[in-house]
CSV table of C-alpha atoms in Angstrom, one decimal:
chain,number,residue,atom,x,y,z
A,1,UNK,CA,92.6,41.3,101.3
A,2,UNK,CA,95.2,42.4,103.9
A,3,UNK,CA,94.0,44.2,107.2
A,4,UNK,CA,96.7,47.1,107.7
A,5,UNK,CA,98.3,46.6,110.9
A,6,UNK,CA,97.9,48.8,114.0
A,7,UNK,CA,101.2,50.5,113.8
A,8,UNK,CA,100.1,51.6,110.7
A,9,UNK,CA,96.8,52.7,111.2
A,10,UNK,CA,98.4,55.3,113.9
A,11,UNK,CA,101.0,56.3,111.2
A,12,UNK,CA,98.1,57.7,109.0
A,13,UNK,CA,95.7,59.0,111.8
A,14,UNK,CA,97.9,62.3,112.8
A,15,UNK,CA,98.1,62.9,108.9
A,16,UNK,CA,94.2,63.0,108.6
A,17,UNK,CA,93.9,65.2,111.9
A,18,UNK,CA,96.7,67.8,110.6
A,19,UNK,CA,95.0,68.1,107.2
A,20,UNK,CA,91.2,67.8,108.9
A,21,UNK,CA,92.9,70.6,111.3
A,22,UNK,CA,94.5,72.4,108.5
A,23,UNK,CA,91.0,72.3,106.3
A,24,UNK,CA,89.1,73.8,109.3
A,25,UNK,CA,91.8,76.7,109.7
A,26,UNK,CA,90.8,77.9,106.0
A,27,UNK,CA,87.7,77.8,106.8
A,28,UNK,CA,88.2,80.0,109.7
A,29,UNK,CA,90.3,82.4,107.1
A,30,UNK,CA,86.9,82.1,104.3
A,31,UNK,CA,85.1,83.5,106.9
A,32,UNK,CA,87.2,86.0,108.1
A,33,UNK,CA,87.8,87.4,104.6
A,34,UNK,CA,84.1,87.4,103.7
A,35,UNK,CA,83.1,88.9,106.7
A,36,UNK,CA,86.0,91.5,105.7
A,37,UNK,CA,84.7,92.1,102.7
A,38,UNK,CA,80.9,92.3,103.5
A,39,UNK,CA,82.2,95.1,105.8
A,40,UNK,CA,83.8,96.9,103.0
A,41,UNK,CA,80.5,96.8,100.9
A,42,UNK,CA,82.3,94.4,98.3
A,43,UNK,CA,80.0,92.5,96.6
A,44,UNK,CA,80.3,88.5,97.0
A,45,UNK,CA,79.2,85.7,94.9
A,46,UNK,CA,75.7,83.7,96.9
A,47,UNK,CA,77.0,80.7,96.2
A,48,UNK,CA,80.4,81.2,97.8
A,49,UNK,CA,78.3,81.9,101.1
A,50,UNK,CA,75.7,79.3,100.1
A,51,UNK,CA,78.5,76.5,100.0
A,52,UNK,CA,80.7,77.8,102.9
A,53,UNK,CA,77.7,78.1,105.3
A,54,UNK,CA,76.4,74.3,105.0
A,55,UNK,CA,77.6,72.8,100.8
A,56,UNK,CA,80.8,71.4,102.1
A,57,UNK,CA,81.6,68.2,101.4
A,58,UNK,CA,82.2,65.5,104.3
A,59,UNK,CA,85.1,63.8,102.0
A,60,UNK,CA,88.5,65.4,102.7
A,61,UNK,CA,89.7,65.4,98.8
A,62,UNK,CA,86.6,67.1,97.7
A,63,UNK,CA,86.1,69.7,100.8
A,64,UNK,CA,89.6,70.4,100.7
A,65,UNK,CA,89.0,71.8,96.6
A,66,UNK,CA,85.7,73.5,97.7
A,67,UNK,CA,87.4,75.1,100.5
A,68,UNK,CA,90.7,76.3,98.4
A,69,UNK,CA,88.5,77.6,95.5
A,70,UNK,CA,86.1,79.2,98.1
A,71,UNK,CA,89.4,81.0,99.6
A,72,UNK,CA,91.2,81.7,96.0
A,73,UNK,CA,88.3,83.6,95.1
A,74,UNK,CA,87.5,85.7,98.3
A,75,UNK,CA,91.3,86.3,98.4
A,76,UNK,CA,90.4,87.7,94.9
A,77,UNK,CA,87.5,89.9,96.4
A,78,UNK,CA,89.4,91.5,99.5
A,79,UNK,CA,93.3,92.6,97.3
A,80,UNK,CA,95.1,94.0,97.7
A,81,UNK,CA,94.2,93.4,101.2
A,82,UNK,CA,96.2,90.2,102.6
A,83,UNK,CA,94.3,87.5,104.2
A,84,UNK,CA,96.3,86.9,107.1
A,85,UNK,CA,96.3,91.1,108.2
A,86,UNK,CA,92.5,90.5,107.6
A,87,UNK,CA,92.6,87.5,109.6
A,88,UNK,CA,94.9,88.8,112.4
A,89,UNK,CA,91.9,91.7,112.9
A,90,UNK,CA,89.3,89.1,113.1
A,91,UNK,CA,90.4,87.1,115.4
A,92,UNK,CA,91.7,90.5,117.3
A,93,UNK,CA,88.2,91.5,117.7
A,94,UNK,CA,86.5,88.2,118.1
A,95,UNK,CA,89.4,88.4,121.3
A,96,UNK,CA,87.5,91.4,122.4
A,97,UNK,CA,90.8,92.5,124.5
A,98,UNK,CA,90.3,95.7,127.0
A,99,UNK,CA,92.3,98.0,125.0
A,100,UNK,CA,91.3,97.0,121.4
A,101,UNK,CA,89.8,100.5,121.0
A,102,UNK,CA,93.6,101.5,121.0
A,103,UNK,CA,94.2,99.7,117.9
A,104,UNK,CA,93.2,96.6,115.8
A,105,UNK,CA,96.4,94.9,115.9
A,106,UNK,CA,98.7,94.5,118.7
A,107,UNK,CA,101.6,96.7,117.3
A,108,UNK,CA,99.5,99.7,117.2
A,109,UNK,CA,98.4,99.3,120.6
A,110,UNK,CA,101.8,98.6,122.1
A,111,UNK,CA,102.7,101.5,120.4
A,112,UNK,CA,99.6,103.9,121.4
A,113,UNK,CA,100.3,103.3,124.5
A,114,UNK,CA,104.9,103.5,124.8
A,115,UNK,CA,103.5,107.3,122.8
A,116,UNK,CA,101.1,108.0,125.6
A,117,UNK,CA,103.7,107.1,128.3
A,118,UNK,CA,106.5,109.4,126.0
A,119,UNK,CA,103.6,112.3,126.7
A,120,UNK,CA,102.6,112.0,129.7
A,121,UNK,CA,106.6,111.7,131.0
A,122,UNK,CA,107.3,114.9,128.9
A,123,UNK,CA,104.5,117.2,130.7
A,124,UNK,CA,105.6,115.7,134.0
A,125,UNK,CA,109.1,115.8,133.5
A,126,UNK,CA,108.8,119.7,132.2
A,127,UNK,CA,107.2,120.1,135.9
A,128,UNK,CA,110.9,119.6,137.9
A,129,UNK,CA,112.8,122.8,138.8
A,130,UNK,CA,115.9,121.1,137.1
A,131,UNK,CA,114.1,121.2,133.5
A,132,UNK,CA,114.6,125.4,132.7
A,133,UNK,CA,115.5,128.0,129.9
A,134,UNK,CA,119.3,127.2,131.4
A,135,UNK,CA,119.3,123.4,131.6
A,136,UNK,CA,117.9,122.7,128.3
A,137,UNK,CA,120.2,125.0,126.6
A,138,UNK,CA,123.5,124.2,128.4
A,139,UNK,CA,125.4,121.3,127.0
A,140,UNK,CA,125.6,117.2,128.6
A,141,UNK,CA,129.1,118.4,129.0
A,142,UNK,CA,128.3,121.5,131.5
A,143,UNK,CA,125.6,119.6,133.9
A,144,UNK,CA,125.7,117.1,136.2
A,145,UNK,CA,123.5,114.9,138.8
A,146,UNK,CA,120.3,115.2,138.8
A,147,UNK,CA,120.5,118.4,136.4
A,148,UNK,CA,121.4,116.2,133.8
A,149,UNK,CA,119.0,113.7,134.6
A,150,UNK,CA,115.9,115.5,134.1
A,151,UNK,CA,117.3,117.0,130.9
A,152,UNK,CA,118.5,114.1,128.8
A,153,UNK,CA,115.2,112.4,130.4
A,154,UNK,CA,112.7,115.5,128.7
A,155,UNK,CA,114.8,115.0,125.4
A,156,UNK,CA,114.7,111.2,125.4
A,157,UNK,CA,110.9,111.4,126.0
A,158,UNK,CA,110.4,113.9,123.0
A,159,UNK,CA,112.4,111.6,121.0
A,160,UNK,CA,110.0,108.6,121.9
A,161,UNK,CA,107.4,110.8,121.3
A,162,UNK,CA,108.5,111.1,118.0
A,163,UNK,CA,109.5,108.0,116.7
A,164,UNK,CA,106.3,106.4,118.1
A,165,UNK,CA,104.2,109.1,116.1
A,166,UNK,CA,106.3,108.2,113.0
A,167,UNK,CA,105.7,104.1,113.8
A,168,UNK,CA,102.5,105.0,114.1
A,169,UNK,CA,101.4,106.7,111.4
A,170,UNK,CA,102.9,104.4,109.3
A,171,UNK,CA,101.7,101.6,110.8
A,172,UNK,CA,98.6,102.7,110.8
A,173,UNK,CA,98.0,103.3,107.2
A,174,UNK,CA,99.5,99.5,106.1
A,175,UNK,CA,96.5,98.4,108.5
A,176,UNK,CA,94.0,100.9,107.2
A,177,UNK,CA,95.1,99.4,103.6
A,178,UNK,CA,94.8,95.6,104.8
A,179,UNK,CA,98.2,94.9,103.7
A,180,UNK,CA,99.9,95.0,107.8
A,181,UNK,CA,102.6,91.9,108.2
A,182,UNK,CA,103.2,91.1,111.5
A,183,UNK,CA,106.2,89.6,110.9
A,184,UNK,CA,107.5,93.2,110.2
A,185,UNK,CA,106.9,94.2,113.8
A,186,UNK,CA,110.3,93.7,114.9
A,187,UNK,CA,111.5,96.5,112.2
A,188,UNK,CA,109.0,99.1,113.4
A,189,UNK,CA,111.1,98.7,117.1
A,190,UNK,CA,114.0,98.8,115.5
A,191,UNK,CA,112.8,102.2,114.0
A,192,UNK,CA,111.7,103.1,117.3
A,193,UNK,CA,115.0,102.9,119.4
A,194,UNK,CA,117.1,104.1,116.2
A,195,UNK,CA,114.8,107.2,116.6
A,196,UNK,CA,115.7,107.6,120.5
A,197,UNK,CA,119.3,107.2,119.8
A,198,UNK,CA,119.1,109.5,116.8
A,199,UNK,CA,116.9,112.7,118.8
A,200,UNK,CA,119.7,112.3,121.6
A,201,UNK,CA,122.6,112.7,119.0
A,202,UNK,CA,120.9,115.6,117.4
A,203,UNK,CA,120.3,117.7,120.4
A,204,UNK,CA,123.8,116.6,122.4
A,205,UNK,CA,126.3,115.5,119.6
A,206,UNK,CA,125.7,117.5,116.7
A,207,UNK,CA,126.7,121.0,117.0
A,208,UNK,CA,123.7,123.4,116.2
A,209,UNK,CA,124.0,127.3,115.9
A,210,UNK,CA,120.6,128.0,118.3
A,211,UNK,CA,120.6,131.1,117.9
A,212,UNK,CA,120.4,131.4,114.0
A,213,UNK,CA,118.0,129.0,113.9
A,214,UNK,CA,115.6,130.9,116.8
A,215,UNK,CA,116.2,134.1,114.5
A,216,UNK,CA,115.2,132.4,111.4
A,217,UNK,CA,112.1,130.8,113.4
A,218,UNK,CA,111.0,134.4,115.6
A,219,UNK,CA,111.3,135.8,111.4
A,220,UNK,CA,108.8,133.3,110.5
A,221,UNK,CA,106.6,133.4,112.9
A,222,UNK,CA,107.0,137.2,112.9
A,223,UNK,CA,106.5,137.0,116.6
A,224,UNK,CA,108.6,138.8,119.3
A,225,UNK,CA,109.8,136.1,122.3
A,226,UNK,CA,112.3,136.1,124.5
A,227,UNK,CA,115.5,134.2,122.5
A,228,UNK,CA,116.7,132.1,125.7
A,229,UNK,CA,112.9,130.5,126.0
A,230,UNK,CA,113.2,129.9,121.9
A,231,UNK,CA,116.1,128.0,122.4
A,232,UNK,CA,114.7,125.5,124.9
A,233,UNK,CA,111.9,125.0,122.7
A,234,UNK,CA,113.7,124.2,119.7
A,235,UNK,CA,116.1,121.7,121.8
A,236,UNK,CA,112.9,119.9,122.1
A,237,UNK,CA,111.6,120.5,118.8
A,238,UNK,CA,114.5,119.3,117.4
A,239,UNK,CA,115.2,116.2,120.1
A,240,UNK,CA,111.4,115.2,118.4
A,241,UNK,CA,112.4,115.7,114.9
A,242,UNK,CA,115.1,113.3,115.5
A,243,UNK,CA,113.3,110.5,116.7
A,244,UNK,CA,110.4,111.2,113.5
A,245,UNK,CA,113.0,111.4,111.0
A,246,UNK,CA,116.3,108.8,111.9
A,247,UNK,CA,116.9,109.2,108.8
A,248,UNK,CA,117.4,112.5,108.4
A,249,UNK,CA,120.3,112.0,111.2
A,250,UNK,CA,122.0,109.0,109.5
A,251,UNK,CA,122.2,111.3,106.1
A,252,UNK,CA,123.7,114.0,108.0
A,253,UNK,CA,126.3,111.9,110.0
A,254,UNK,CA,127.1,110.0,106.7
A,255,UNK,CA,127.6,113.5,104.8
A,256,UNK,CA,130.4,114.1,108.0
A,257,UNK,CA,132.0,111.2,107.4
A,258,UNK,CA,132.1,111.2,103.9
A,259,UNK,CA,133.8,114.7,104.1
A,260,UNK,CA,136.1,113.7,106.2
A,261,UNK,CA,137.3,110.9,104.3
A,262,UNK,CA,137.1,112.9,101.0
A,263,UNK,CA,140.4,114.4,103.2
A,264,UNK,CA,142.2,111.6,104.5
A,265,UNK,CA,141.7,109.4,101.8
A,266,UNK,CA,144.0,110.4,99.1
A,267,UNK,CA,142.7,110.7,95.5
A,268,UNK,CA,142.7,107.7,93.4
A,269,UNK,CA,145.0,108.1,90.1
A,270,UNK,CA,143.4,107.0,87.3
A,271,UNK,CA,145.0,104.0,85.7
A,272,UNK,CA,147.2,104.7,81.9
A,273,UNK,CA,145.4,101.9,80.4
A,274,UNK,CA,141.6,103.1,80.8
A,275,UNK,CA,142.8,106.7,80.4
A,276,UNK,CA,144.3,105.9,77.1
A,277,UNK,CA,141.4,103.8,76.1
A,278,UNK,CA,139.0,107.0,76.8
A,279,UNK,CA,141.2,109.2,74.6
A,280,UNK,CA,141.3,106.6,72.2
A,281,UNK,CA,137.3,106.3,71.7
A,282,UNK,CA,137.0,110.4,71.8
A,283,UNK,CA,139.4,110.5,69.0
A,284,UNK,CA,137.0,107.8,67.1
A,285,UNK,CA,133.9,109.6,68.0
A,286,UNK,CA,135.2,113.0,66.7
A,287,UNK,CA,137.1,111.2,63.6
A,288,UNK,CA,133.4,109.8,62.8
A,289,UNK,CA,131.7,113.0,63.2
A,290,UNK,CA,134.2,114.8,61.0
A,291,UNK,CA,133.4,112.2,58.2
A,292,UNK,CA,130.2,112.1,58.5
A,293,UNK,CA,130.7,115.9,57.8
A,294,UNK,CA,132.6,115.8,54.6
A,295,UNK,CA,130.2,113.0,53.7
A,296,UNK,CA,127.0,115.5,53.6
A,297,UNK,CA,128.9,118.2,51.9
A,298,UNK,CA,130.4,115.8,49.1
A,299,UNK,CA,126.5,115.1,49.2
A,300,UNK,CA,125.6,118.4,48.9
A,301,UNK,CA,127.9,119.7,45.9
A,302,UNK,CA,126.6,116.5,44.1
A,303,UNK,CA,122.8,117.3,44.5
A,304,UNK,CA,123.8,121.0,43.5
A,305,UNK,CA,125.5,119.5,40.6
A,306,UNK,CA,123.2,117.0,39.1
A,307,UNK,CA,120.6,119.8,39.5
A,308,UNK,CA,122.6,122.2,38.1
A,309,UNK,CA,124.3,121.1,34.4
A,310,UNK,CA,125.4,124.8,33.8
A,311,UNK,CA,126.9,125.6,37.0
A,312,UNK,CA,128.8,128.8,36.5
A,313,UNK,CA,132.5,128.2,37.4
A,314,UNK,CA,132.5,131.1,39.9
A,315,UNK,CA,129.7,128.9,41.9
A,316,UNK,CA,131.8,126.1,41.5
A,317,UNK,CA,134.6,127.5,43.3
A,318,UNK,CA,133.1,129.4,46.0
A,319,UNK,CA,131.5,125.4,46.7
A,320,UNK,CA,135.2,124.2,46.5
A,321,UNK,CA,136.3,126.9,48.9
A,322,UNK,CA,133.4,126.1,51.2
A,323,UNK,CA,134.4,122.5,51.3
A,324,UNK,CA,138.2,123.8,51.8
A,325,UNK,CA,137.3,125.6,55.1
A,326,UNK,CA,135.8,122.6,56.4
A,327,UNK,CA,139.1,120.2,55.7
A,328,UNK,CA,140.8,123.1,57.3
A,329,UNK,CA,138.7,124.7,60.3
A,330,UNK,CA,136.6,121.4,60.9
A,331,UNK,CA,133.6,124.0,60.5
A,332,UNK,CA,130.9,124.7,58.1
A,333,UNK,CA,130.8,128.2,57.6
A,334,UNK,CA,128.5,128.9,54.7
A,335,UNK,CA,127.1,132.6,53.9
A,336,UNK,CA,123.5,132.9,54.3
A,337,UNK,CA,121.6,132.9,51.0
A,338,UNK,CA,119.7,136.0,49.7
């Protein structure tokens, strides 16, 4: 028999520790998900916990089948929650870190907290001299120095506020589901800054008529307040929609520039070849229904004929006539019958 050589005996080990390794990191994810689920009241199988606990085989080809059935079938349990969002809060609160009471996953808390600092900057921002009923209504264009600072400062942190309550909520609810992928995190900063970029535009780019839309709001509210002080309160208002809704900002500079280009961009002439070809198939589609037409009221005189074997000759003209007005007129007009 040969004795493999020593060169080959360390070729194989590092495959049997990676898939020892690998065997013992679903086993980690079993017990996450049926912890998961025992949390959520979801009723699972004895012998799955009866074989996890201490039934697992010592051979590698056999415990690695136990141990993929065993994680098939609590991955069953647990959808449409996803095993590695179920695992990522496991091991998030086996961590224990100081703000986990923030959130469950690292996103969230990140998150929590750039929406706490957006807050907290708003109230003291709102506590300068600079940030007044004339500030916040003037225009980027008509302050300067620090002015200007403290303004686009407020209006920045009412758009983070904004788009972090947005990232939030929906964050939030993918995690409450089970179904949070943290490879997705990237796109909820994205959303973030596209929010920040998008309250700034609204309140300093965009032309808004403030004081039809303070009207329209006192009118709603049915409350009598100063008109300056409603202004300033909807440039906030509206610097936070922004950052909630980027979207709502994209639509409504898209909608510009497709206006404008519906007037630079001269209109396309449609080509003679596709043009004739449309007239072409109307004309077959009315030829047809005319046919058809005549068709049914041949159809009809026949019927009335083979009914009738002593059709007056009177009746059988006034049918003729009918079927004369529709060669003619191309319409069916036929009195009504007493």
């Amino acid at each position: 028999m040969d004795i493999p050589h020593t060169e080959d005996l360390e070729k194989q080990q590092p495959t049997m520790i990676t898939n020892s390794g690998f065997l013992d990191q679903l086993e980690n994810e079993c017990e996450a998900l049926a912890h998961y689920a025992f949390s959520k009241g979801i009723t699972v199988p004895g012998n799955l916990m009866r074989l996890l606990n201490s039934g697992l085989s010592e051979e590698q080809d056999v415990r690695a089948h136990q141990v993929t059935d065993i994680y098939n079938q609590l991955s069953e349990l647990v959808a449409p929650a996803k095993p590695q969002t179920i695992l990522l809060m496991y091991d998030e609160n086996k961590k224990a870190p100081p703000f986990l009471f923030l959130g469950s996953v690292p996103l969230i808390r990140r998150m929590m907290a750039v929406a706490l600092v957006s807050l907290f900057s708003l109230i003291g921002l709102s506590l300068s001299g600079a940030v007044n009923n004339e500030n916040m209504v003037a225009s980027m264009f008509d302050l300067q120095g620090t002015d200007l600072l403290f303004v686009q400062a407020i209006l920045l942190a009412a758009s983070a506020i904004g788009a972090s309550f947005a990232g939030l909520f929906k964050a939030n609810s993918f995690v409450t589901q089970g179904v949070y992928d943290p490879k997705h995190e990237s796109s909820y900063w994205v959303r973030f800054v596209v929010g920040l970029i998008s309250g700034i535009t609204l309140t300093q780019l965009i032309p808004i008529n403030l004081d039809a839309v303070a009207q329209s709001t006192t009118d709603m509210i049915a409350v009598d307040t100063n008109s300056e002080a409603n202004h300033a309160a909807i440039r906030i208002t509206t610097a936070l929609l922004g950052g909630f809704s980027a979207n709502l900002v994209y639509n409504l500079l898209d909608r510009i520039v497709e206006t404008l280009k519906s007037f630079i961009t001269p209109k396309k002439v449609q080509n003679p070849a596709v043009l004739r070809q449309q007239l072409e198939n109307q004309y077959r589609k009315e030829k047809l229904q005319f046919v058809t037409q005549l068709s049914q009221e041949l159809l009809l005189i026949k019927q009335e004929l083979a009914s009738d074997d002593e059709m007056c000759k009177d009746k059988m003209q006034k049918r003729l006539t009918q079927y004369l007005d529709i060669l003619v007129n191309g319409e069916k007009n036929i009195p009504a019958k007493k």
